[in-house]
């Protein structure tokens, strides 16, 4: 008989497998799996699916930690080996970075259902457009047969020597049922390798799960009940029957989610903007020459070196006051720093910031001894008054500085700024009143720079108008109190 | 020149995107959350991916995936989150994947508090995960450096195919200073080794496994060779008046800013004080220290941790000069006054220049 | 040889790849696969085709854990009577 001429090859090694396993140290013509191992059977149906869908070049296989850690020995596709349990997280990012790729996360039950339980749950819940092949053999095989989340009740393992007890290890974890409670997954099916019929169904499920992704439909998950003859201490045929006769009773086969008919292909990501557009998108593009010339503010009339501490309670606009000063300083061509209250200082709703304006680059942004303390409430005054350098200023939001407050050798402007702001239209403008007074102390900061800072930081027209009035009033309050006195 | 007032944490993301980063995966933690929040706004706008992961463990493994697929990828966290990421950092170093990790440090151990500390030095600089690897570590001390060193971090990560950490304290992350960015954005090509789901990249494998001890050893020696080259080429430090200093103040991050202010004041008093600020913590700028030791009498290490920087300074000095120590912890910052007091105290112990002519020759 | 007596299928077992797990023997509907008495040089008793009766159904291929241990062939041009089966080159229909 001449088979060459009368018979043709119908089923042979799928093309998605390497012809020789060169990444293997030895025995490069066969797998590292034990005789009768379910992984080899699942590998073959996955390779067939890749062949028939013609996606070999686009496929990226994520191999887990477990016996299938070496899946990359066999699959002639892009391969990434992931840390234990993390394959679904890795797959998530590969797919999002390369949406045209077909990303298959191949995981065992120790990997996926125990250490990787968070990663699979959230990848499923996000509806990542990936395919997850979950090989469940009820045991940690690679490490020698320890109990897994999927181990059957009563099943002996090296770490449940008397068999799994619900009272100690809990119940077998039904991952497919768990994931089927989520809204996002498109397809979830549990299949088995327990006999010919089951294996045929498993091959169909694997192909469907990969095809869903190729069609852009979303998260597809196939749990495969799989024999481990070695750890189960059975012959390959006994192990196959055990899948069908025992395992399936705990893990019923079937489709748990099928939204394939309803699922819409996921939207294609927007095309990325051109590189030229990036600085503008980030808000860092230099202003157009005309605009910047228009906006160019005069330089300070005299050199300015100012250290300011602004303090009050949260909601008084302490940080904004400081930021406005720093912005105005930058606009005027000065070196500036603004440091918000941070860490231990940030307690009981108090808030403060350090601001420095200088001719030279600012060395330390921390202001230990301010030239000006702007204290928006009494606790801030008490806390920081003693730190103000001799000859410096305190601008205080109150009728008068309490007698016990240590403020010798310091100029004081104490006014009920909150009440005055209220009369102007909104008590919350007190910070801008105090900024007005502060600007008078700072003296040489050009008004144009202050206006520019205000325009940049205050967007609402109502507040812009109110803040401008408040600042002007603050300047007047200072001038009324200290006619002719300037720092 | 277009200088903008901006927080360090916001400057990082802009710089990263300008440097071609198009993948950010993170998990919220104070004081680093603003970085993720800025990424959530700008990454999608720039055509990149932002995703808040279910944990830092997932986030770093997403970075592993994005980097494996050939994207410039980054995450940001603080000490407790960096601890959780160490597994993934070890895998990335083992698999030779580039990425940038920003650590905005806080006080610890345990939950600690959210104030600035530098106690992450060991876990970041010495490689906090398992195995024989290092991460390159950059330590910005200004908002401008938050931008510049983030861009450099991506370059170094690609050049050495290794994770690079930008380690800053909460002050540098939270404070606003003027910052200037490059006017053009870059777009790196997909590296040849990446697994990108294409015909050309089909034969590629990203993995950290080498079953045979000889192959694993060869792999680790090759990693070590990279770190040796980095040690030679990438060590960076800033020196302020160290060439004429008797007392060299040493610190990084916010501590270095205080040291500069102290040194300026001490110089005004006539004291010969300088500042040596490591910019790279690994590779450690040991050569800078050896040079400064040629004439400096004493080094004062000022850090916000329990002598972690001090160890590296002493290794670099190798006994040539004493290294004195001043530290604060728990979220406290060494004050200008207490550093200046230490400087005064050290200055009194240093013999006048004419009495020590003979000593210099020993170095 | 009379074409009507031709088997619809034929199979080859690569004795270098086969690990002798026996799943194909269990799966084969017409029971035309057996273990050899020989032991290959890896120490396995491998599967072999008995030489007659293969229907070309492909089930042995699908249950075999090794990528290329089994190759299934199907008759191309029966001279009479038996229609050619539809199949694809690699996946088949099982």
GROMACS .gro file of N, CA, C and O in nm, chain B residues 1 3 7 106 114 220 242 264 315 325 340:
model
   44
  488UNK      N    1   1.249   8.113   2.714
  488UNK     CA    2   1.232   8.027   2.832
  488UNK      C    3   1.089   8.040   2.885
  488UNK      O    4   1.041   8.150   2.908
  490UNK      N    5   0.883   7.932   3.189
  490UNK     CA    6   0.883   7.868   3.320
  490UNK      C    7   0.743   7.874   3.380
  490UNK      O    8   0.677   7.978   3.375
  494UNK      N    9   0.360   7.182   4.083
  494UNK     CA   10   0.400   7.085   4.185
  494UNK      C   11   0.492   6.979   4.124
  494UNK      O   12   0.473   6.941   4.008
  593UNK      N   13   0.742   5.836   5.243
  593UNK     CA   14   0.672   5.878   5.363
  593UNK      C   15   0.737   5.808   5.482
  593UNK      O   16   0.830   5.731   5.465
  601UNK      N   17   0.216   6.000   5.685
  601UNK     CA   18   0.230   6.045   5.547
  601UNK      C   19   0.332   6.158   5.532
  601UNK      O   20   0.346   6.216   5.426
  707UNK      N   21   2.319   3.630   3.556
  707UNK     CA   22   2.342   3.722   3.668
  707UNK      C   23   2.474   3.797   3.652
  707UNK      O   24   2.486   3.913   3.691
  729UNK      N   25   3.270   7.224   4.727
  729UNK     CA   26   3.342   7.112   4.792
  729UNK      C   27   3.492   7.124   4.768
  729UNK      O   28   3.571   7.073   4.847
  751UNK      N   29   2.543   7.826   5.275
  751UNK     CA   30   2.551   7.967   5.236
  751UNK      C   31   2.572   8.054   5.359
  751UNK      O   32   2.657   8.144   5.358
  802UNK      N   33   3.114   5.375   5.319
  802UNK     CA   34   3.176   5.281   5.224
  802UNK      C   35   3.258   5.358   5.120
  802UNK      O   36   3.369   5.317   5.084
  812UNK      N   37   2.716   6.240   6.174
  812UNK     CA   38   2.578   6.205   6.140
  812UNK      C   39   2.477   6.291   6.212
  812UNK      O   40   2.489   6.314   6.333
  827UNK      N   41   2.314   7.395   6.137
  827UNK     CA   42   2.415   7.499   6.153
  827UNK      C   43   2.490   7.479   6.285
  827UNK      O   44   2.613   7.497   6.291
   0.00000   0.00000   0.00000
